[in-house]
Amino acid sequence: MQIIHAKQVLTPNGWQSDLEVTLDASGRIADVGPQRHAPTDRIALLLPALLNLHSHAFQRAMAGLTEARGPDPRDSFWSWRRLMYKFLDQLSPDQVEAIAAQVFMEMLEAGYGAVAEFHYLHHDVGGMPYDNLAEMSERVVSAAMTSGIGLTLLPVQYQYGGCDLRPLNGGQQRFGNDPERFLRLHADAVRAAAAGPTDYTSGLAPHSLRAVDPAGLAAILDQAGSGPVHMHLAEQVAEVNEVLAHLGARPTEWLLDNHNVGQRWCLIHCTQMTEAETAALAKTGAVAGLCPLTESNLGDGIFNGTTYLGQGGTLGFGSDSNVHISLFEELKTLEYSQRLRDLSRAALATEGRSTGRVLFEAAAKGGAQAGGRNSGRIEMGAWADLVGLDDDNQWLCNRQGDAALDSLIFGGGGQSCVRDVWSAGRRVVKEGRHFKRDAIVSNFKTVMRQLETNI
Ligand code: ZN
């Protein structure tokens, strides 16, 4: 039994002071109430730890290495694509596991409690399946267990190189399956996640409308259980035009017309949606999975957050390429994108709730929904995904309630205030440091020395 005394707590009923939060042995919140017992921990500010709803763990190894331009000035993706394929010619299961452990540790130190891993690197170099079809999925589960992060494993179906159904080539062959083999891989991956801690779960991820054809999408949706469904939707203009040319509708229009999109769905990258598409998606109850730091890094565009939240839409945040793991920076970047577009301030704030409060509460609810995880709330029965922050510093000193959240997100020092993190009751960060930091970083550095990164 762990008993946390906190001076300020963000609860489903708003801010409360001097609460006792009790965690039971299963990793759930057993009680939230007045302080009555001797605590095991004293915390200044206690928040729900969020679920990071979109990650490709292995891409963490590329962070900072893809900022150059190539010979063709019109091709700004040159260095990103070159390094991605260079890595796909190299990465082994051991290396992927070490990179994933590093990125999951960084997520925990940033204040995330769980991650939905959109996992598409399935096969050996050259595209041959490993003897164990779910080898890489098992490595992701293993890395998550090493770090202690909560996991929703999303095995990805990736069949074609584009809407014209061209075959995968080069490094892409490591991603590929026909629907029949994918369903076998999916079943094995689901078993691997279920063999982990009791909070681990899984879902299904058709990669995009470019990588899966309509019949293949219908086939896997039919047979792959009832967990969350994640799919890349409308990230870049070229992607929207390709889907329009082949399916006769823009991706958001096509998906909403052809599938019963509801709360089970999480659509990743909604950067290229019209006003009407934004309002239509908001009405479905699906989660818009936003990755503002990666979307900024890749130049994808700006999500229409003001319209979407104005229409009651559900959203959450993911770190996607993992170019920079920072929960507070993700939230800030979405808000700043709205301000820069509209020449406004406090774009997402509502009457009575500050910008930071709106962003954080939306992210907590949407992240939990997208991950199929009973979390995102400091409430009896939920998983104890918690982040404790120190206020004895220049960022949070004498800041209360919404002002404290705004200071974490907009003041620039939020991450340095993260002191303690629990994931389903597992105490993974203490005094700002992950409990296995040294060993995990050492393994990651070994892999970074092994990998050829010249492009
Ligand atoms: Zn992605």
Tab-separated table of C-alpha atoms and ligand atoms in Angstrom:
chain	number	residue	atom	x	y	z
A	1	MET	CA	0.000	0.000	0.000
A	2	GLN	CA	1.377	3.417	-1.010
A	3	ILE	CA	-0.141	6.549	0.518
A	4	ILE	CA	0.527	9.889	-1.165
A	5	HIS	CA	-0.211	13.190	0.546
A	6	ALA	CA	-0.473	16.031	-1.941
A	7	LYS	CA	-0.932	19.764	-1.383
A	8	GLN	CA	-2.696	20.270	-4.727
A	9	VAL	CA	-4.426	17.586	-6.812
A	10	LEU	CA	-6.166	17.877	-10.181
A	11	THR	CA	-9.239	15.633	-9.784
A	12	PRO	CA	-12.234	15.041	-12.083
A	13	ASN	CA	-13.998	17.602	-9.861
A	14	GLY	CA	-11.313	20.230	-10.309
A	15	TRP	CA	-8.504	21.320	-8.050
A	16	GLN	CA	-8.495	20.005	-4.474
A	17	SER	CA	-6.084	20.662	-1.611
A	18	ASP	CA	-4.450	18.422	0.990
A	19	LEU	CA	-5.654	15.072	-0.312
A	20	GLU	CA	-4.585	11.521	0.486
A	21	VAL	CA	-4.345	9.198	-2.528
A	22	THR	CA	-4.010	5.506	-1.706
A	23	LEU	CA	-2.673	2.954	-4.189
A	24	ASP	CA	-3.463	-0.724	-3.761
A	25	ALA	CA	-1.217	-3.680	-4.554
A	26	SER	CA	-2.861	-4.170	-7.976
A	27	GLY	CA	-1.656	-0.742	-9.116
A	28	ARG	CA	-5.023	0.974	-8.948
A	29	ILE	CA	-6.145	4.013	-6.988
A	30	ALA	CA	-7.931	2.558	-3.958
A	31	ASP	CA	-9.044	5.804	-2.347
A	32	VAL	CA	-8.950	9.585	-2.701
A	33	GLY	CA	-9.893	11.531	0.407
A	34	PRO	CA	-8.782	13.649	3.338
A	35	GLN	CA	-5.367	13.023	4.868
A	36	ARG	CA	-5.773	10.451	7.658
A	37	HIS	CA	-2.758	8.129	7.578
A	38	ALA	CA	1.005	8.464	7.685
A	39	PRO	CA	2.082	8.985	4.059
A	40	THR	CA	4.716	7.065	2.122
A	41	ASP	CA	5.202	10.156	-0.081
A	42	ARG	CA	4.565	13.870	0.187
A	43	ILE	CA	3.956	15.680	-3.111
A	44	ALA	CA	3.390	19.355	-3.850
A	45	LEU	CA	1.358	18.970	-7.045
A	46	LEU	CA	-0.218	15.681	-8.160
A	47	LEU	CA	-1.549	15.195	-11.695
A	48	PRO	CA	-2.710	12.172	-13.670
A	49	ALA	CA	0.197	10.860	-15.766
A	50	LEU	CA	-0.889	10.941	-19.403
A	51	LEU	CA	-0.872	8.240	-22.041
A	52	ASN	CA	1.333	9.093	-25.011
A	53	LEU	CA	-1.010	7.959	-27.780
A	54	HIS	CA	1.412	7.660	-30.715
A	55	SER	CA	5.013	6.490	-30.812
A	56	HIS	CA	7.368	4.773	-33.244
A	57	ALA	CA	9.998	3.917	-30.658
A	58	PHE	CA	12.873	3.042	-33.006
A	59	GLN	CA	12.764	6.484	-34.638
A	60	ARG	CA	14.189	7.937	-31.398
A	61	ALA	CA	17.590	6.859	-32.724
A	62	MET	CA	17.175	9.298	-35.639
A	63	ALA	CA	16.539	12.390	-33.490
A	64	GLY	CA	18.706	15.286	-34.601
A	65	LEU	CA	20.223	13.414	-37.555
A	66	THR	CA	17.771	14.423	-40.279
A	67	GLU	CA	18.023	18.206	-40.424
A	68	ALA	CA	20.147	18.534	-43.591
A	69	ARG	CA	19.053	19.152	-47.171
A	70	GLY	CA	20.036	17.010	-50.129
A	71	PRO	CA	20.938	17.742	-53.748
A	72	ASP	CA	17.360	18.543	-54.825
A	73	PRO	CA	16.198	21.750	-53.089
A	74	ARG	CA	12.523	20.766	-53.574
A	75	ASP	CA	13.016	17.510	-51.655
A	76	SER	CA	13.051	18.586	-48.016
A	77	PHE	CA	12.442	14.994	-46.814
A	78	TRP	CA	15.731	13.821	-48.295
A	79	SER	CA	17.745	13.386	-45.101
A	80	TRP	CA	14.813	11.926	-43.156
A	81	ARG	CA	14.089	9.325	-45.803
A	82	ARG	CA	17.769	8.457	-46.355
A	83	LEU	CA	18.427	7.835	-42.670
A	84	MET	CA	15.179	5.943	-42.137
A	85	TYR	CA	16.115	3.486	-44.889
A	86	LYS	CA	19.695	3.287	-43.702
A	87	PHE	CA	18.428	2.259	-40.266
A	88	LEU	CA	16.052	-0.282	-41.796
A	89	ASP	CA	19.084	-1.964	-43.373
A	90	GLN	CA	20.619	-2.389	-39.936
A	91	LEU	CA	18.326	-2.534	-36.924
A	92	SER	CA	18.339	-5.851	-35.052
A	93	PRO	CA	15.856	-6.975	-32.392
A	94	ASP	CA	18.429	-6.293	-29.637
A	95	GLN	CA	19.002	-2.777	-30.949
A	96	VAL	CA	15.291	-2.048	-31.287
A	97	GLU	CA	14.719	-3.230	-27.730
A	98	ALA	CA	17.497	-1.007	-26.362
A	99	ILE	CA	16.218	2.047	-28.271
A	100	ALA	CA	12.650	1.390	-27.123
A	101	ALA	CA	13.730	1.090	-23.470
A	102	GLN	CA	15.507	4.455	-23.787
A	103	VAL	CA	12.520	6.209	-25.332
A	104	PHE	CA	10.056	4.706	-22.846
A	105	MET	CA	12.301	5.832	-19.976
A	106	GLU	CA	12.414	9.354	-21.434
A	107	MET	CA	8.620	9.367	-21.671
A	108	LEU	CA	8.308	8.453	-18.007
A	109	GLU	CA	10.788	11.154	-16.978
A	110	ALA	CA	8.710	13.619	-19.035
A	111	GLY	CA	5.611	12.745	-17.002
A	112	TYR	CA	3.854	10.251	-19.269
A	113	GLY	CA	2.562	7.117	-17.523
A	114	ALA	CA	1.811	4.937	-20.545
A	115	VAL	CA	2.299	4.705	-24.282
A	116	ALA	CA	0.405	3.388	-27.299
A	117	GLU	CA	3.199	2.013	-29.473
A	118	PHE	CA	2.286	2.056	-33.184
A	119	HIS	CA	4.556	-0.814	-34.040
A	120	TYR	CA	5.327	-1.530	-37.704
A	121	LEU	CA	8.917	-2.805	-37.841
A	122	HIS	CA	8.044	-6.512	-37.851
A	123	HIS	CA	10.527	-8.472	-40.010
A	124	ASP	CA	14.234	-9.059	-40.488
A	125	VAL	CA	16.434	-6.964	-42.774
A	126	GLY	CA	15.261	-7.753	-46.323
A	127	GLY	CA	11.718	-8.542	-45.220
A	128	MET	CA	11.963	-12.209	-44.172
A	129	PRO	CA	9.831	-12.879	-41.087
A	130	TYR	CA	11.722	-13.926	-37.979
A	131	ASP	CA	11.203	-17.540	-36.872
A	132	ASN	CA	8.979	-16.030	-34.242
A	133	LEU	CA	6.598	-13.864	-36.290
A	134	ALA	CA	6.039	-11.520	-33.335
A	135	GLU	CA	9.736	-11.270	-32.380
A	136	MET	CA	9.818	-7.464	-32.651
A	137	SER	CA	6.468	-7.074	-30.890
A	138	GLU	CA	7.830	-9.133	-28.026
A	139	ARG	CA	10.903	-6.875	-27.902
A	140	VAL	CA	8.658	-3.823	-27.574
A	141	VAL	CA	6.784	-5.475	-24.708
A	142	SER	CA	10.074	-6.410	-23.105
A	143	ALA	CA	11.403	-2.832	-23.383
A	144	ALA	CA	8.186	-1.505	-21.877
A	145	MET	CA	8.562	-3.929	-18.954
A	146	THR	CA	12.199	-2.906	-18.461
A	147	SER	CA	11.125	0.734	-18.222
A	148	GLY	CA	7.922	0.075	-16.264
A	149	ILE	CA	5.776	2.174	-18.621
A	150	GLY	CA	2.148	1.170	-19.223
A	151	LEU	CA	1.663	-0.243	-22.720
A	152	THR	CA	-1.015	-0.443	-25.378
A	153	LEU	CA	0.623	-2.420	-28.174
A	154	LEU	CA	-0.679	-1.588	-31.641
A	155	PRO	CA	0.631	-4.025	-34.260
A	156	VAL	CA	0.513	-2.262	-37.628
A	157	GLN	CA	-0.788	-3.652	-40.896
A	158	TYR	CA	1.238	-2.233	-43.796
A	159	GLN	CA	0.710	-3.962	-47.137
A	160	TYR	CA	1.366	-1.581	-50.014
A	161	GLY	CA	3.747	1.239	-50.950
A	162	GLY	CA	0.889	3.530	-52.016
A	163	CYS	CA	-2.745	3.744	-53.093
A	164	ASP	CA	-1.821	2.265	-56.484
A	165	LEU	CA	-1.058	-0.974	-54.575
A	166	ARG	CA	2.599	-0.978	-55.593
A	167	PRO	CA	4.591	-3.582	-53.682
A	168	LEU	CA	6.815	-2.577	-50.783
A	169	ASN	CA	10.450	-2.275	-51.670
A	170	GLY	CA	13.774	-1.874	-49.897
A	171	GLY	CA	13.524	-1.244	-46.182
A	172	GLN	CA	9.723	-1.071	-46.330
A	173	GLN	CA	9.653	-4.838	-46.746
A	174	ARG	CA	10.351	-5.121	-43.029
A	175	PHE	CA	6.851	-3.704	-42.394
A	176	GLY	CA	4.811	-5.810	-44.766
A	177	ASN	CA	2.185	-8.513	-44.394
A	178	ASP	CA	-0.823	-9.700	-46.333
A	179	PRO	CA	-4.001	-9.700	-44.217
A	180	GLU	CA	-3.731	-13.427	-43.428
A	181	ARG	CA	-0.179	-13.222	-42.049
A	182	PHE	CA	-0.956	-9.951	-40.320
A	183	LEU	CA	-3.818	-11.544	-38.409
A	184	ARG	CA	-1.467	-14.295	-37.220
A	185	LEU	CA	1.131	-11.717	-36.200
A	186	HIS	CA	-1.571	-9.670	-34.493
A	187	ALA	CA	-2.786	-12.658	-32.484
A	188	ASP	CA	0.790	-13.384	-31.328
A	189	ALA	CA	1.378	-9.727	-30.434
A	190	VAL	CA	-1.865	-9.601	-28.450
A	191	ARG	CA	-0.679	-12.656	-26.517
A	192	ALA	CA	2.713	-11.022	-25.884
A	193	ALA	CA	1.081	-7.901	-24.417
A	194	ALA	CA	-1.335	-9.984	-22.346
A	195	ALA	CA	1.602	-11.895	-20.852
A	196	GLY	CA	2.949	-8.595	-19.450
A	197	PRO	CA	1.661	-6.766	-16.364
A	198	THR	CA	-2.123	-6.706	-15.937
A	199	ASP	CA	-2.453	-3.123	-17.174
A	200	TYR	CA	-0.915	-4.019	-20.569
A	201	THR	CA	-3.320	-4.190	-23.471
A	202	SER	CA	-3.362	-4.105	-27.253
A	203	GLY	CA	-5.248	-2.895	-30.291
A	204	LEU	CA	-4.942	-2.756	-34.028
A	205	ALA	CA	-3.345	-0.274	-36.407
A	206	PRO	CA	-3.989	-0.224	-40.141
A	207	HIS	CA	-1.080	2.069	-41.099
A	208	SER	CA	-2.943	4.460	-43.445
A	209	LEU	CA	-5.229	4.501	-46.454
A	210	ARG	CA	-2.070	4.431	-48.599
A	211	ALA	CA	-0.621	1.279	-47.044
A	212	VAL	CA	-3.839	-0.744	-46.694
A	213	ASP	CA	-6.485	-1.157	-49.418
A	214	PRO	CA	-10.216	-0.912	-48.649
A	215	ALA	CA	-10.766	-4.689	-48.752
A	216	GLY	CA	-7.734	-5.349	-46.554
A	217	LEU	CA	-8.882	-2.731	-44.053
A	218	ALA	CA	-12.339	-4.287	-43.847
A	219	ALA	CA	-10.832	-7.767	-43.437
A	220	ILE	CA	-8.604	-6.905	-40.493
A	221	LEU	CA	-11.236	-4.754	-38.771
A	222	ASP	CA	-13.617	-7.701	-39.004
A	223	GLN	CA	-11.333	-10.174	-37.341
A	224	ALA	CA	-9.008	-8.342	-34.999
A	225	GLY	CA	-11.028	-8.081	-31.807
A	226	SER	CA	-12.485	-5.107	-30.023
A	227	GLY	CA	-9.488	-3.030	-28.879
A	228	PRO	CA	-8.562	0.466	-30.010
A	229	VAL	CA	-8.036	1.080	-33.743
A	230	HIS	CA	-5.370	3.618	-34.701
A	231	MET	CA	-4.593	4.843	-38.195
A	232	HIS	CA	-2.586	7.676	-39.753
A	233	LEU	CA	-5.223	9.841	-41.436
A	234	ALA	CA	-4.298	13.090	-43.169
A	235	GLU	CA	-0.778	14.254	-42.450
A	236	GLN	CA	0.484	15.815	-45.678
A	237	VAL	CA	-0.986	17.389	-48.818
A	238	ALA	CA	0.526	14.762	-51.136
A	239	GLU	CA	-1.110	12.010	-49.089
A	240	VAL	CA	-4.537	13.670	-49.267
A	241	ASN	CA	-4.197	14.087	-53.049
A	242	GLU	CA	-3.122	10.470	-53.518
A	243	VAL	CA	-6.116	9.156	-51.575
A	244	LEU	CA	-8.439	11.542	-53.459
A	245	ALA	CA	-7.123	10.329	-56.808
A	246	HIS	CA	-7.516	6.626	-55.995
A	247	LEU	CA	-10.489	6.428	-53.639
A	248	GLY	CA	-12.439	9.393	-54.967
A	249	ALA	CA	-12.549	11.224	-51.647
A	250	ARG	CA	-10.178	12.895	-49.242
A	251	PRO	CA	-9.017	10.504	-46.478
A	252	THR	CA	-11.201	11.917	-43.708
A	253	GLU	CA	-14.263	11.987	-45.982
A	254	TRP	CA	-13.592	8.460	-47.224
A	255	LEU	CA	-13.081	7.005	-43.755
A	256	LEU	CA	-16.169	8.633	-42.236
A	257	ASP	CA	-18.280	7.553	-45.238
A	258	ASN	CA	-17.080	3.955	-45.260
A	259	HIS	CA	-16.529	2.970	-41.641
A	260	ASN	CA	-18.401	3.327	-38.418
A	261	VAL	CA	-15.849	5.638	-36.820
A	262	GLY	CA	-16.536	6.083	-33.127
A	263	GLN	CA	-14.861	6.061	-29.727
A	264	ARG	CA	-12.795	2.987	-30.565
A	265	TRP	CA	-10.883	4.954	-33.199
A	266	CYS	CA	-7.854	7.198	-32.901
A	267	LEU	CA	-6.885	9.068	-36.059
A	268	ILE	CA	-3.284	10.169	-36.108
A	269	HIS	CA	-2.188	13.435	-37.748
A	270	CYS	CA	-5.247	15.467	-38.599
A	271	THR	CA	-3.145	18.276	-40.005
A	272	GLN	CA	-4.724	18.279	-43.473
A	273	MET	CA	-8.456	18.460	-42.826
A	274	THR	CA	-10.987	20.996	-44.103
A	275	GLU	CA	-13.210	22.892	-41.682
A	276	ALA	CA	-16.104	20.538	-42.520
A	277	GLU	CA	-13.943	17.434	-41.998
A	278	THR	CA	-12.746	18.802	-38.671
A	279	ALA	CA	-16.311	19.312	-37.455
A	280	ALA	CA	-17.400	15.904	-38.779
A	281	LEU	CA	-14.550	14.077	-37.048
A	282	ALA	CA	-15.274	15.933	-33.788
A	283	LYS	CA	-18.851	14.593	-33.838
A	284	THR	CA	-17.786	10.936	-34.116
A	285	GLY	CA	-16.320	10.693	-30.597
A	286	ALA	CA	-13.052	9.351	-32.052
A	287	VAL	CA	-9.769	10.716	-30.754
A	288	ALA	CA	-7.717	13.047	-32.936
A	289	GLY	CA	-4.152	11.929	-32.215
A	290	LEU	CA	-1.960	15.025	-32.419
A	291	CYS	CA	1.829	15.045	-32.484
A	292	PRO	CA	2.662	18.760	-32.658
A	293	LEU	CA	6.431	18.451	-32.135
A	294	THR	CA	6.866	15.847	-34.883
A	295	GLU	CA	4.346	17.631	-37.119
A	296	SER	CA	6.419	20.807	-36.675
A	297	ASN	CA	9.650	18.930	-37.335
A	298	LEU	CA	8.252	17.377	-40.525
A	299	GLY	CA	6.432	20.522	-41.692
A	300	ASP	CA	3.068	18.735	-41.838
A	301	GLY	CA	0.756	21.662	-41.124
A	302	ILE	CA	-1.476	22.943	-38.352
A	303	PHE	CA	-4.358	21.036	-36.797
A	304	ASN	CA	-7.540	23.071	-36.532
A	305	GLY	CA	-7.773	22.847	-32.748
A	306	THR	CA	-10.083	25.797	-32.162
A	307	THR	CA	-12.810	24.434	-34.459
A	308	TYR	CA	-12.326	20.859	-33.238
A	309	LEU	CA	-12.605	21.617	-29.523
A	310	GLY	CA	-15.376	24.121	-30.235
A	311	GLN	CA	-17.349	21.215	-31.755
A	312	GLY	CA	-16.732	19.030	-28.695
A	313	GLY	CA	-14.026	16.872	-30.283
A	314	THR	CA	-11.802	14.508	-28.306
A	315	LEU	CA	-8.037	14.787	-28.725
A	316	GLY	CA	-4.831	13.466	-27.273
A	317	PHE	CA	-1.099	13.785	-27.814
A	318	GLY	CA	1.657	11.521	-29.066
A	319	SER	CA	5.379	11.892	-29.532
A	320	ASP	CA	5.365	10.031	-32.901
A	321	SER	CA	8.948	10.209	-34.254
A	322	ASN	CA	10.235	10.859	-30.728
A	323	VAL	CA	12.467	13.640	-32.034
A	324	HIS	CA	11.902	15.413	-28.703
A	325	ILE	CA	10.171	13.772	-25.753
A	326	SER	CA	8.398	16.517	-23.860
A	327	LEU	CA	4.783	16.314	-22.792
A	328	PHE	CA	4.576	19.976	-21.824
A	329	GLU	CA	6.199	21.116	-25.093
A	330	GLU	CA	3.690	19.050	-27.102
A	331	LEU	CA	0.787	20.828	-25.427
A	332	LYS	CA	2.401	24.239	-25.824
A	333	THR	CA	3.207	23.653	-29.496
A	334	LEU	CA	-0.432	22.923	-30.357
A	335	GLU	CA	-1.561	26.127	-28.634
A	336	TYR	CA	1.173	28.222	-30.259
A	337	SER	CA	0.302	26.858	-33.702
A	338	GLN	CA	-3.253	28.206	-33.244
A	339	ARG	CA	-1.943	31.589	-32.070
A	340	LEU	CA	0.474	31.925	-34.981
A	341	ARG	CA	-2.223	31.015	-37.495
A	342	ASP	CA	-4.950	33.238	-36.004
A	343	LEU	CA	-2.841	36.084	-34.554
A	344	SER	CA	-4.525	35.429	-31.207
A	345	ARG	CA	-3.765	34.542	-27.588
A	346	ALA	CA	-5.218	31.919	-25.214
A	347	ALA	CA	-6.710	30.244	-28.288
A	348	LEU	CA	-7.953	27.075	-26.583
A	349	ALA	CA	-8.865	28.533	-23.178
A	350	THR	CA	-12.535	28.544	-22.204
A	351	GLU	CA	-14.496	30.549	-19.694
A	352	GLY	CA	-13.290	29.372	-16.310
A	353	ARG	CA	-10.493	27.112	-17.570
A	354	SER	CA	-7.080	28.371	-18.641
A	355	THR	CA	-5.282	27.260	-21.798
A	356	GLY	CA	-3.051	24.851	-19.879
A	357	ARG	CA	-6.002	23.347	-18.023
A	358	VAL	CA	-7.996	22.805	-21.224
A	359	LEU	CA	-5.000	21.200	-22.959
A	360	PHE	CA	-4.030	18.974	-20.049
A	361	GLU	CA	-7.542	17.735	-19.274
A	362	ALA	CA	-8.281	17.089	-22.952
A	363	ALA	CA	-5.006	15.183	-23.309
A	364	ALA	CA	-5.672	13.106	-20.187
A	365	LYS	CA	-9.132	12.049	-21.331
A	366	GLY	CA	-8.253	11.539	-24.994
A	367	GLY	CA	-5.034	9.679	-24.249
A	368	ALA	CA	-6.775	7.195	-21.959
A	369	GLN	CA	-9.563	6.630	-24.489
A	370	ALA	CA	-7.111	6.129	-27.334
A	371	GLY	CA	-5.079	3.632	-25.326
A	372	GLY	CA	-8.092	1.709	-24.062
A	373	ARG	CA	-6.640	2.313	-20.614
A	374	ASN	CA	-8.593	3.113	-17.451
A	375	SER	CA	-6.443	6.114	-16.573
A	376	GLY	CA	-6.202	9.873	-17.008
A	377	ARG	CA	-8.171	10.543	-13.814
A	378	ILE	CA	-7.187	10.636	-10.151
A	379	GLU	CA	-10.192	8.643	-9.079
A	380	MET	CA	-10.891	5.410	-7.237
A	381	GLY	CA	-10.614	2.347	-9.508
A	382	ALA	CA	-8.422	3.943	-12.189
A	383	TRP	CA	-4.862	2.751	-12.779
A	384	ALA	CA	-2.487	4.723	-10.571
A	385	ASP	CA	-0.794	6.617	-13.418
A	386	LEU	CA	0.409	9.632	-11.485
A	387	VAL	CA	2.963	12.385	-11.771
A	388	GLY	CA	4.161	14.307	-8.728
A	389	LEU	CA	5.747	17.712	-9.246
A	390	ASP	CA	7.953	19.762	-6.995
A	391	ASP	CA	6.940	23.403	-6.425
A	392	ASP	CA	10.038	24.510	-4.524
A	393	ASN	CA	11.657	25.984	-7.626
A	394	GLN	CA	11.584	28.998	-9.910
A	395	TRP	CA	8.877	27.521	-12.131
A	396	LEU	CA	6.106	26.610	-9.691
A	397	CYS	CA	6.883	28.562	-6.511
A	398	ASN	CA	3.615	29.964	-5.130
A	399	ARG	CA	1.645	28.970	-8.255
A	400	GLN	CA	-1.800	27.471	-7.597
A	401	GLY	CA	-4.298	25.525	-9.698
A	402	ASP	CA	-4.582	26.526	-13.360
A	403	ALA	CA	-1.675	28.954	-12.952
A	404	ALA	CA	0.538	26.045	-11.901
A	405	LEU	CA	-0.431	24.021	-14.995
A	406	ASP	CA	0.064	27.041	-17.256
A	407	SER	CA	3.478	27.618	-15.682
A	408	LEU	CA	4.490	23.997	-16.351
A	409	ILE	CA	3.421	24.187	-19.985
A	410	PHE	CA	4.349	27.740	-20.956
A	411	GLY	CA	7.124	28.624	-18.507
A	412	GLY	CA	9.682	26.363	-20.151
A	413	GLY	CA	10.848	24.505	-17.045
A	414	GLY	CA	7.960	22.069	-16.606
A	415	GLN	CA	9.962	18.918	-17.182
A	416	SER	CA	12.501	19.826	-14.497
A	417	CYS	CA	9.635	19.956	-11.952
A	418	VAL	CA	8.718	16.267	-12.539
A	419	ARG	CA	9.809	14.472	-9.385
A	420	ASP	CA	7.875	11.215	-9.098
A	421	VAL	CA	6.043	9.111	-11.646
A	422	TRP	CA	3.926	6.028	-11.107
A	423	SER	CA	2.615	3.790	-13.871
A	424	ALA	CA	-0.166	1.473	-12.666
A	425	GLY	CA	1.334	1.905	-9.218
A	426	ARG	CA	4.889	1.097	-10.358
A	427	ARG	CA	7.221	3.734	-8.963
A	428	VAL	CA	9.374	4.378	-12.032
A	429	VAL	CA	10.733	7.891	-11.466
A	430	LYS	CA	11.981	9.123	-8.126
A	431	GLU	CA	13.586	12.523	-7.490
A	432	GLY	CA	13.354	13.187	-11.245
A	433	ARG	CA	15.343	10.098	-12.208
A	434	HIS	CA	14.183	6.851	-13.746
A	435	PHE	CA	15.036	3.891	-11.511
A	436	LYS	CA	17.061	2.148	-14.259
A	437	ARG	CA	18.426	5.246	-15.982
A	438	ASP	CA	22.116	4.349	-15.962
A	439	ALA	CA	21.723	0.841	-17.412
A	440	ILE	CA	19.191	1.895	-20.050
A	441	VAL	CA	21.266	4.872	-21.236
A	442	SER	CA	24.387	2.723	-21.328
A	443	ASN	CA	22.656	0.169	-23.603
A	444	PHE	CA	21.314	2.947	-25.814
A	445	LYS	CA	24.757	4.500	-26.211
A	446	THR	CA	26.161	1.102	-27.191
A	447	VAL	CA	23.543	0.850	-29.965
A	448	MET	CA	24.204	4.401	-31.149
A	449	ARG	CA	27.891	3.504	-31.519
A	450	GLN	CA	26.984	0.392	-33.538
A	451	LEU	CA	24.640	2.089	-35.995
A	452	GLU	CA	25.924	3.610	-39.205
A	453	THR	CA	24.314	7.062	-39.372
A	454	ASN	CA	26.088	8.782	-42.289
A	455	ILE	CA	23.617	9.720	-45.015
B	1	ZN	ZN	3.176	7.984	-36.939
